[in-house]
GROMACS .gro file of C-alpha atoms in nm:
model
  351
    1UNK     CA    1   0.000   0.000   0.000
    2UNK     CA    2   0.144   0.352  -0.092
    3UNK     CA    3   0.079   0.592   0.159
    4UNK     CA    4   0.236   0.943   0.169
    5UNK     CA    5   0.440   1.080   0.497
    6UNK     CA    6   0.655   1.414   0.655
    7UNK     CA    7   1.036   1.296   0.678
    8UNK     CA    8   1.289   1.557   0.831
    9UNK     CA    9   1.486   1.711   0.529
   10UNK     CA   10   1.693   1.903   0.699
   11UNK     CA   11   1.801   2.067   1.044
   12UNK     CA   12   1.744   2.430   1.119
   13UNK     CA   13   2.097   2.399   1.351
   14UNK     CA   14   2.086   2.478   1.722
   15UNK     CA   15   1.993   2.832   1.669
   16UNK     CA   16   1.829   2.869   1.340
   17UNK     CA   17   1.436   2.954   1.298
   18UNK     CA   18   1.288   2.627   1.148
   19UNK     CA   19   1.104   2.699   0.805
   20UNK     CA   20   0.874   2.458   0.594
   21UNK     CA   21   1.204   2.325   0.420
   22UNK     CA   22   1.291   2.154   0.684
   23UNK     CA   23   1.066   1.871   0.607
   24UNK     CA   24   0.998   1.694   0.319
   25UNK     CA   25   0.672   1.480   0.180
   26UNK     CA   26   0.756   1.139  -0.028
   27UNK     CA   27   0.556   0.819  -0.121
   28UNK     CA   28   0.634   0.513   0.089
   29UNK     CA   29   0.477   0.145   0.034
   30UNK     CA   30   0.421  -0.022   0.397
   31UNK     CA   31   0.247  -0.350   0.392
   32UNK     CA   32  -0.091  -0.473   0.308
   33UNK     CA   33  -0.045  -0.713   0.638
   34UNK     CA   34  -0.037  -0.673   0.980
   35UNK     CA   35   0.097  -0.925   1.260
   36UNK     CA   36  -0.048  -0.995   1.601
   37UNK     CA   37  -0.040  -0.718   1.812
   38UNK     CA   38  -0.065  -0.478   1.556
   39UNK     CA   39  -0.343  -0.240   1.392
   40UNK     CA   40  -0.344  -0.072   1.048
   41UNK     CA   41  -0.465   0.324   1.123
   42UNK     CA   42  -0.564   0.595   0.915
   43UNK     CA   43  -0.450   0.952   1.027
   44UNK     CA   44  -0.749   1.226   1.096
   45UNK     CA   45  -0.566   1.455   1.281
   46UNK     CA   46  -0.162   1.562   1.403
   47UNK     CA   47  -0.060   1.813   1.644
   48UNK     CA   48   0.206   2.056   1.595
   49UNK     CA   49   0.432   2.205   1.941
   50UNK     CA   50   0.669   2.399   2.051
   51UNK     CA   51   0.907   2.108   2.178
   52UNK     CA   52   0.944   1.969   1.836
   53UNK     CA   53   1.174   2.236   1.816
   54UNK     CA   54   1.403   2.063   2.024
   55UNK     CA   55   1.349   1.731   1.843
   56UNK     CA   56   1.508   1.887   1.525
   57UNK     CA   57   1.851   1.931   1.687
   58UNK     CA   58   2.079   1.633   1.666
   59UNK     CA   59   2.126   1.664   2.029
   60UNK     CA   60   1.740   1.775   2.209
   61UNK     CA   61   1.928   1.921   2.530
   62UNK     CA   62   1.666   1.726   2.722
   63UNK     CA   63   1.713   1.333   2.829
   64UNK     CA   64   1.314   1.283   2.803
   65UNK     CA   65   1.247   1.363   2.443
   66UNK     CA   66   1.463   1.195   2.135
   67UNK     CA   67   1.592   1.397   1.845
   68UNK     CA   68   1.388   1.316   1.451
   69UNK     CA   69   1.671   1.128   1.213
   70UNK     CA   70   1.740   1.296   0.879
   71UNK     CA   71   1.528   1.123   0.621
   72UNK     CA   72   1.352   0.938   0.874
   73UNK     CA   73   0.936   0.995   0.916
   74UNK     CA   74   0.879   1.219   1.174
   75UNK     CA   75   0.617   1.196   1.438
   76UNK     CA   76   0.424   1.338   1.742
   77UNK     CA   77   0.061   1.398   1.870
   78UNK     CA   78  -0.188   1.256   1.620
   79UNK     CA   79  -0.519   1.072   1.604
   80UNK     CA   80  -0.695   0.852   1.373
   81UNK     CA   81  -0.926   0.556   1.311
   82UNK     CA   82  -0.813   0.155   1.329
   83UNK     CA   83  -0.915   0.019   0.998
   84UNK     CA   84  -0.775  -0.318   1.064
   85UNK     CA   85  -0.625  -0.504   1.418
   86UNK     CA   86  -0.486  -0.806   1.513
   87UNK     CA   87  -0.451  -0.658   1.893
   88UNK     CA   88  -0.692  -0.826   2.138
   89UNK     CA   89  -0.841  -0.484   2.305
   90UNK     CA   90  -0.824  -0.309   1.979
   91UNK     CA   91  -1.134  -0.302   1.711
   92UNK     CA   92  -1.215  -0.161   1.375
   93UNK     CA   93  -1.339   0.133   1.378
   94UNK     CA   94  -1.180   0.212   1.701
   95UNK     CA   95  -1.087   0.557   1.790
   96UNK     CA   96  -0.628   0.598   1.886
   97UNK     CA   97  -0.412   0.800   2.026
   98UNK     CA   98  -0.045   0.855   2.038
   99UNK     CA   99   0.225   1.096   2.134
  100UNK     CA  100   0.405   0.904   1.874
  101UNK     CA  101   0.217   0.915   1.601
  102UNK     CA  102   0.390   0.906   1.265
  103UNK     CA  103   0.346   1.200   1.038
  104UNK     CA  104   0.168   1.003   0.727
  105UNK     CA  105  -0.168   0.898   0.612
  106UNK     CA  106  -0.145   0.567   0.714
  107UNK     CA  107   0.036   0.367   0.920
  108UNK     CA  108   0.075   0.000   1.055
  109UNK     CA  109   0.139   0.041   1.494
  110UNK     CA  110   0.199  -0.178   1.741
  111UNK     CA  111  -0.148  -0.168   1.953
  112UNK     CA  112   0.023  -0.121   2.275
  113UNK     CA  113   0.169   0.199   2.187
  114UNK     CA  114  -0.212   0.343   2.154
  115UNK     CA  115  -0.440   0.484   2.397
  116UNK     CA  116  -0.814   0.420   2.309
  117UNK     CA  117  -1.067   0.731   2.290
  118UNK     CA  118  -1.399   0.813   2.406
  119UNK     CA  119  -1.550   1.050   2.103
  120UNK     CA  120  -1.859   1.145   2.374
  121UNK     CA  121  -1.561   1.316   2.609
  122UNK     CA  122  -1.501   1.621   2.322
  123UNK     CA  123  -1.870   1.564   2.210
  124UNK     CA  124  -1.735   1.443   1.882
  125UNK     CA  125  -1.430   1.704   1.813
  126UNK     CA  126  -1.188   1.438   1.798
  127UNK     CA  127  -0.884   1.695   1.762
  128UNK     CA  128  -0.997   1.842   2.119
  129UNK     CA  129  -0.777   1.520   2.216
  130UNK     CA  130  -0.433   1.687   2.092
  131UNK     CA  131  -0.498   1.980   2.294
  132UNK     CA  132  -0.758   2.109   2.531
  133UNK     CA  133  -0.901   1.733   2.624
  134UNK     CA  134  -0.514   1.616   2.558
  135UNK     CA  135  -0.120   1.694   2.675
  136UNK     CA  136  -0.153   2.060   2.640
  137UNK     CA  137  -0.477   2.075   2.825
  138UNK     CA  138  -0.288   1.832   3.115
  139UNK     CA  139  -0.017   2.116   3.056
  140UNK     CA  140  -0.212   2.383   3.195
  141UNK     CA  141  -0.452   2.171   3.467
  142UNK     CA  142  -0.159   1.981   3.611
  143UNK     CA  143   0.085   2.272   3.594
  144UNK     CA  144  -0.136   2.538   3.790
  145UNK     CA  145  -0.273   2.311   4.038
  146UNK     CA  146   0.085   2.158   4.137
  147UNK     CA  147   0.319   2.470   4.063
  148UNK     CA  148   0.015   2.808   4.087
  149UNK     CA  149  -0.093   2.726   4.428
  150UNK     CA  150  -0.409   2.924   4.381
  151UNK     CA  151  -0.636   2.994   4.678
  152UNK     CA  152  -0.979   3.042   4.616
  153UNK     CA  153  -1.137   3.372   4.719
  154UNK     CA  154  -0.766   3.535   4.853
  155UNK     CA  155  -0.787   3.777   4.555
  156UNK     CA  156  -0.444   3.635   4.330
  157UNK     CA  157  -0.413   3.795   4.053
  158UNK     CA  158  -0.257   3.578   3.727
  159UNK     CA  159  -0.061   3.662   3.448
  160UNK     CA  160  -0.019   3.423   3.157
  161UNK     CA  161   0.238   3.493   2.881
  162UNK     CA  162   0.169   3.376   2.494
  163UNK     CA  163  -0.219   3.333   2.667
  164UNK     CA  164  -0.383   3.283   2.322
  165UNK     CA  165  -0.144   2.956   2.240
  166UNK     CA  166  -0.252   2.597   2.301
  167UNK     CA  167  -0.157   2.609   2.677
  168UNK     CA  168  -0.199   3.006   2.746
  169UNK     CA  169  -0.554   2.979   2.646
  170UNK     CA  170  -0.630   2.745   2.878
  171UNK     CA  171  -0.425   2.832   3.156
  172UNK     CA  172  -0.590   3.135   3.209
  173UNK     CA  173  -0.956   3.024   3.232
  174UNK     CA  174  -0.814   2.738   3.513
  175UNK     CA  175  -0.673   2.985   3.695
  176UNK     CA  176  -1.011   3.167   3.699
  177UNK     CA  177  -1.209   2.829   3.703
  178UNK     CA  178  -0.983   2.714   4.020
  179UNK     CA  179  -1.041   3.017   4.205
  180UNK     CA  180  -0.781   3.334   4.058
  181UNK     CA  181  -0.938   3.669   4.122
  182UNK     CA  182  -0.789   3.839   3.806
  183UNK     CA  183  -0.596   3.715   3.476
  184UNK     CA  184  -0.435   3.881   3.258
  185UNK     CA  185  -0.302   3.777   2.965
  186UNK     CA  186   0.047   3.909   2.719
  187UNK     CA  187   0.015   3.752   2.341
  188UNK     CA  188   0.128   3.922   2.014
  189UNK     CA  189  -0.160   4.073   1.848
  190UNK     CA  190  -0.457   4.279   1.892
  191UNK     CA  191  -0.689   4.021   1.785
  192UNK     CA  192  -0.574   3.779   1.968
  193UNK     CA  193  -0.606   4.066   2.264
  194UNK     CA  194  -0.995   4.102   2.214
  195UNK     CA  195  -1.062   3.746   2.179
  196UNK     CA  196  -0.877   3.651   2.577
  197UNK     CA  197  -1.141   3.933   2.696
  198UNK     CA  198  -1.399   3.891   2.462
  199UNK     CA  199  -1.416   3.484   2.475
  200UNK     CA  200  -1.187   3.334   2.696
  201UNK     CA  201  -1.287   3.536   3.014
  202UNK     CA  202  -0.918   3.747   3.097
  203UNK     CA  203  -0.964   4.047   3.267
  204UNK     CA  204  -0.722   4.224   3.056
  205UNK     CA  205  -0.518   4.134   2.778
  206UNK     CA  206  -0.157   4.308   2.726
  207UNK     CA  207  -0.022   4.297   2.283
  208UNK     CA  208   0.374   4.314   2.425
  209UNK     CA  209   0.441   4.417   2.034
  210UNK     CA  210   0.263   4.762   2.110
  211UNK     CA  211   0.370   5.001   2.394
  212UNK     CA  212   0.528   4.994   2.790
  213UNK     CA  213   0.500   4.617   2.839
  214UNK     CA  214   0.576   4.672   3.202
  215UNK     CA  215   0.355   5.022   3.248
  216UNK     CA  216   0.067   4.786   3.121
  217UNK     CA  217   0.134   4.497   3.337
  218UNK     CA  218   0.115   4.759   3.646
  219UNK     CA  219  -0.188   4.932   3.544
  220UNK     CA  220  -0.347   4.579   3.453
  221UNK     CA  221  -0.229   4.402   3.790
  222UNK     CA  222  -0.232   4.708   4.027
  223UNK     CA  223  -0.160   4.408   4.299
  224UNK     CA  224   0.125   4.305   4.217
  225UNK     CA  225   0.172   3.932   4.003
  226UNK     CA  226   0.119   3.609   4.256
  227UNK     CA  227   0.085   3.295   3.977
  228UNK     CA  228   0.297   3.335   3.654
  229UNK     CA  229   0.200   3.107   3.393
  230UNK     CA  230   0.504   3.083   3.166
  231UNK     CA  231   0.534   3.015   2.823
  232UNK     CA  232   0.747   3.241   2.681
  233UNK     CA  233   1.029   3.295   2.920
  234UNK     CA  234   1.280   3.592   2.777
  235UNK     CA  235   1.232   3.957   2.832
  236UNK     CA  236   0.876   3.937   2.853
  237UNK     CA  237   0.952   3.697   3.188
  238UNK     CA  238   1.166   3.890   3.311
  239UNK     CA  239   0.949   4.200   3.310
  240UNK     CA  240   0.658   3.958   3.462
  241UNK     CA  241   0.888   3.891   3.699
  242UNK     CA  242   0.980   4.197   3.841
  243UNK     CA  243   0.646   4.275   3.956
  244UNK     CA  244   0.573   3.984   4.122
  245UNK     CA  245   0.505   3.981   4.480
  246UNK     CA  246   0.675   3.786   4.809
  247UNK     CA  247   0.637   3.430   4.759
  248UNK     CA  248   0.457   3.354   4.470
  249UNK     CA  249   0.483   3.161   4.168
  250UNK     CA  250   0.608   3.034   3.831
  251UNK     CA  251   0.425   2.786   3.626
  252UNK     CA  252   0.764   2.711   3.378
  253UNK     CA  253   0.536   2.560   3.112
  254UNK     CA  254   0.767   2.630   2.867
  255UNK     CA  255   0.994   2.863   2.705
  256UNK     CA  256   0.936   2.932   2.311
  257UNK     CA  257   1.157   3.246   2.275
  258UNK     CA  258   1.433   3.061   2.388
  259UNK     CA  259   1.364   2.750   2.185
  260UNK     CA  260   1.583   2.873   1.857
  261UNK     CA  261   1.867   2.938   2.055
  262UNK     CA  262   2.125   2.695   2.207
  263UNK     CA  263   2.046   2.712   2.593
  264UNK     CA  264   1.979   2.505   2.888
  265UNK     CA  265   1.631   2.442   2.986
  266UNK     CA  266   1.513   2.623   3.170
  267UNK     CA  267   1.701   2.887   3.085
  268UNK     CA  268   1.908   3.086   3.354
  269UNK     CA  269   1.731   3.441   3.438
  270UNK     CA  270   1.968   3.757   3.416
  271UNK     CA  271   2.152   3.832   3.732
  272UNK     CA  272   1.908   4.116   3.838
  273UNK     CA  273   1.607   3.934   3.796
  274UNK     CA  274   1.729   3.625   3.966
  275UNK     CA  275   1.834   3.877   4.249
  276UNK     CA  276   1.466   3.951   4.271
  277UNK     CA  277   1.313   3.591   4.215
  278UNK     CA  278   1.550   3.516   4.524
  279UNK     CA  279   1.497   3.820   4.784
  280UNK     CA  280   1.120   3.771   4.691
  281UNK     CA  281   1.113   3.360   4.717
  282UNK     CA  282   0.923   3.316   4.394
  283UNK     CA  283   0.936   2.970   4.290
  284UNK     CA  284   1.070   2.869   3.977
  285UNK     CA  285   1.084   2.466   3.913
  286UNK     CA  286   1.134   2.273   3.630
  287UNK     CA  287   0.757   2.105   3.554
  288UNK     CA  288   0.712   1.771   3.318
  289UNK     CA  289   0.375   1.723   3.273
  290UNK     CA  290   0.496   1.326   3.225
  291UNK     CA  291   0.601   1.320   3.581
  292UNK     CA  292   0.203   1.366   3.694
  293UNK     CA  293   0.099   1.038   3.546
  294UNK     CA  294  -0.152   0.946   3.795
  295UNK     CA  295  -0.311   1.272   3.759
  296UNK     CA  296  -0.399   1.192   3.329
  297UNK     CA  297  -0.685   1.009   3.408
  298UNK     CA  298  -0.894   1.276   3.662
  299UNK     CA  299  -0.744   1.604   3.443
  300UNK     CA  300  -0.894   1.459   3.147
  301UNK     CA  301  -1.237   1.377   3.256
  302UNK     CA  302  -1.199   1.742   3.449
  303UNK     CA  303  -1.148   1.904   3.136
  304UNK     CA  304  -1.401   1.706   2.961
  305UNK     CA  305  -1.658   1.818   3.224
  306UNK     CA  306  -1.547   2.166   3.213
  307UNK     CA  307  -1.570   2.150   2.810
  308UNK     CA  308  -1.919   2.039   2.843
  309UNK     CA  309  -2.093   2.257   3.072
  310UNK     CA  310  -1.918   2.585   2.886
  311UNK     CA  311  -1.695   2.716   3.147
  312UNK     CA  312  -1.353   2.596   2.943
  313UNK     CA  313  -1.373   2.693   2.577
  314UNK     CA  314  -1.145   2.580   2.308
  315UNK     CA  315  -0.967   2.731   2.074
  316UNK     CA  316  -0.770   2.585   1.766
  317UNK     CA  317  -0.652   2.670   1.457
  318UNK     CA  318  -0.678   2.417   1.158
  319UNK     CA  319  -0.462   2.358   0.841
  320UNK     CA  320  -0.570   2.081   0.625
  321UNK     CA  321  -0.363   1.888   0.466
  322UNK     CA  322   0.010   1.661   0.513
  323UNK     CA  323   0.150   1.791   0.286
  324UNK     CA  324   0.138   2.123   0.531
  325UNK     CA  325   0.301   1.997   0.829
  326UNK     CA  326   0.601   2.196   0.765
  327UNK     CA  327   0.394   2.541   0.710
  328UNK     CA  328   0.207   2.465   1.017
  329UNK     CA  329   0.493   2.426   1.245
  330UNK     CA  330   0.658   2.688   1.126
  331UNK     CA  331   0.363   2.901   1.167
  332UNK     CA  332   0.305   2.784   1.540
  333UNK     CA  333   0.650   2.857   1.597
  334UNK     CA  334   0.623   3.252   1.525
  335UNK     CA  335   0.262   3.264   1.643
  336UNK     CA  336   0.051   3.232   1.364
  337UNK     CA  337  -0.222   3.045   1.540
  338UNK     CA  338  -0.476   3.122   1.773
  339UNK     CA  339  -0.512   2.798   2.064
  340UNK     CA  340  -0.388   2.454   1.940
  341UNK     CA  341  -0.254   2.402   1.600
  342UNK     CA  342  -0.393   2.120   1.451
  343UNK     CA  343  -0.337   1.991   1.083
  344UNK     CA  344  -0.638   1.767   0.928
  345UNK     CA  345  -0.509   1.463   0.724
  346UNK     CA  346  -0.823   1.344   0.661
  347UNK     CA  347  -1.206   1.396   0.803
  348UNK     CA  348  -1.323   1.041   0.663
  349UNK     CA  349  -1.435   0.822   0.991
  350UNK     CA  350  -1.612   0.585   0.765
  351UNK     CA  351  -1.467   0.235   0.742
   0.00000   0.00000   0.00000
C-alpha cells in the first residue's frame, strides 16, 4: 500500500528559525499485512508544538524527548481511526491516540503503543484530544494546580504569557475556574487581545508588540503578580517577573523564545532578575507534565466536564492537509495560530 508521509529534510541547527524546508513529503509502500499485536490506522488529525523544536537538533538538550533522524518519518501527537487489528483490546473502527504518532496517512502500529478514545468526552471534536481534552490541556490543569498554588477567594491575581497559544488559552480560564481573582493575559496581536477578553474570560489582555510592556502589566495588575504562567520565558519573563510579589509563583510551562537558541532548559534568568526571584522567594521549578501520570486520568475527565458545561472553551486553529506539516509548524512557531494548531489529514471516519 502507498501511503504518503513528513520525513525531516533538513536541520534548522541549534539556533536557526525552522522553516517549511525543513521537512519533506515522499511516497512510501508499507504492507498490506499486519501481525499480532498490531493495527493498520488511518491519520485524521496531528498536532504541531513547541518542543518539536528541540526534536530537530541532533542533540534535544533534554534526556526525556529523542531527536527526529534525517530522512527518517517524523512523528508526534496525532489521532486517527483503526481500519484493521490483530490486537486483542483493539477493534475496527476504534478511535487511537499517540504521542508518537507518525506524520503520514497511514500507518501499521503496534497496539500497545495506543491509547483508546472516548468521542462522547469532546462531544465528537476528535482533535480536542491533541490539545484542550489532551497533553496541552494536562499542561495547563496539572501545571497550575501543582506549581500556581491558587487559593480560592484570597484575591491572586494571574498573568499568563503567549495566553492565546494551546496552553496560554487554557491556563488562564483554570486559573479563573480554580479560584484566581484576576488574569491577565500578554500575546502578540490585537486580535488575539480582544478574543482573551472577549471569549476566553481574561480580565485584561496586554499585545507586548505595542507600547510599555511593564507600564501595562502595572496598570493591569495594580496588585502586584502572585501565579505566573510561563510560556514564553525571555524579556517578557523577566518584566513579569519583576512585579511579582513575596512568595509567589512560576508555572515554567515552557519557554518558546528561547527555543531557537542553544540554551539550557530552563534557561538561567539575568543576574538582576534572579536577584529579585531570590529576595522575593518566587518559585521557579522545572515542571514535566509526564512526571504527573496518575493525575492523566482525573485532568482529562476534568477538562471534559469543564468542556461540556461551557466554562472551558477551546480554541484551535486548523490547516488541512500533510502535505502542510512543515507550514504549520513553522507558523506555530512565530505565532501564527490562535489555541492549538492542529493539521487535518483526513475527516473520513467511515470504514
Amino acid at each position: 500500500m502507498i501511503v504518503q508521509r513528513v520525513v525531516l529534510n533538513s536541520r534548522p541547527g541549534k539556533n536557526g528559525n525552522p522553516v517549511a524546508e525543513n521537512f519533506r513529503v515522499e511516497e512510501v509502500s508499507i504492507p498490506d499485512d499486519i501481525n499480532e499485536g498490531q493495527v493498520q490506522v488511518r491519520t485524521l488529525y496531528l498536532s504541531v508544538d513547541p518542543y518539536m523544536r528541540c526534536k530537530m537538533n541532533e542533540d534535544t538538550g533534554t534526556d526525556y524527548i529523542a531527536p527526529w533522524q534525517l530522512s527518517q518519518v517524523v512523528d508526534g501527537g496525532g489521532i486517527g481511526i483503526i481500519e484493521a487489528s490483530k490486537h486483542i483490546n483493539l477493534n475496527k473502527g476504534d478511535f487511537v491516540t499517540s504521542f508518537y504518532w507518525p506524520w503520514q496517512t497511514k500507518a501499521i502500529l503496534d497496539g500497545n503503543s495506543l491509547e483508546k478514545v472516548d468521542p462522547q468526552l469532546v462531544d465528537g471534536h476528535l482533535s480536542y484530544f491533541l490539545g484542550a481534552i489532551g497533553m496541552p490541556g494536562l499542561t495547563s490543569l496539572i501545571g497550575v494546580q501543582e506549581k500556581g498554588h491558587i487559593t480560592a477567594r484570597s484575591n491572586q491575581t494571574m498573568v499568563v504569557s503567549g495566553a492565546a497559544g494551546a496552553c496560554g488559552s487554557l491556563a488562564g480560564q483554570i486559573g479563573h475556574l480554580l479560584g484566581c481573582s484576576r488574569v491577565v493575559g500578554i500575546c502578540g496581536t490585537q486580535e488575539k487581545c480582544l478574543l482573551l477578553t472577549s471569549e476566553l474570560g481574561f480580565d485584561a489582555a496586554i499585545n507586548y508588540k505595542k507600547g510599555n510592556v511593564a507600564e501595562q502589566l502595572r496598570e493591569s495588575c495594580p496588585a502586584g503578580v502572585d501565579v505566573y504562567f510561563d510560556n514564553v520565558g525571555g524579556d517578557i519573563s523577566d518584566t513579569v517577573i519583576s512585579q511579582m510579589n513575596q512568595n509567589s509563583h512560576i508555572v515554567l510551562c515552557g519557554q518558546i523564545s528561547q527555543y531557537n537558541k542553544d540554551v539550557p532548559y530552563p534557561p538561567p534568568l539575568p543576574p538582576p532578575i534572579e536577584a529579585i526571584q531570590k529576595e522575593r522567594n518566587i518559585t521557579r521549578e522545572r515542571f514535566l507534565v509526564l512526571n504527573y501520570k496518575d493525575k492523566f486520568e482525573p485532568g482529562i475527565l476534568q477538562l471534559s466536564q469543564w468542556f461540556k458545561e461551557g466554562k472551558l472553551k477551546i480554541k484551535e486553529t486548523v490547516i488541512n492537509g500533510l502535505e502542510n506539516m512543515g507550514a504549520a509548524f513553522q507558523s506555530m512557531m512565530t505565532g501564527g495560530n490562535i489555541g492549538k494548531q492542529i493539521v487535518c489529514i483526513s475527516k473520513d471516519i467511515s470504514l
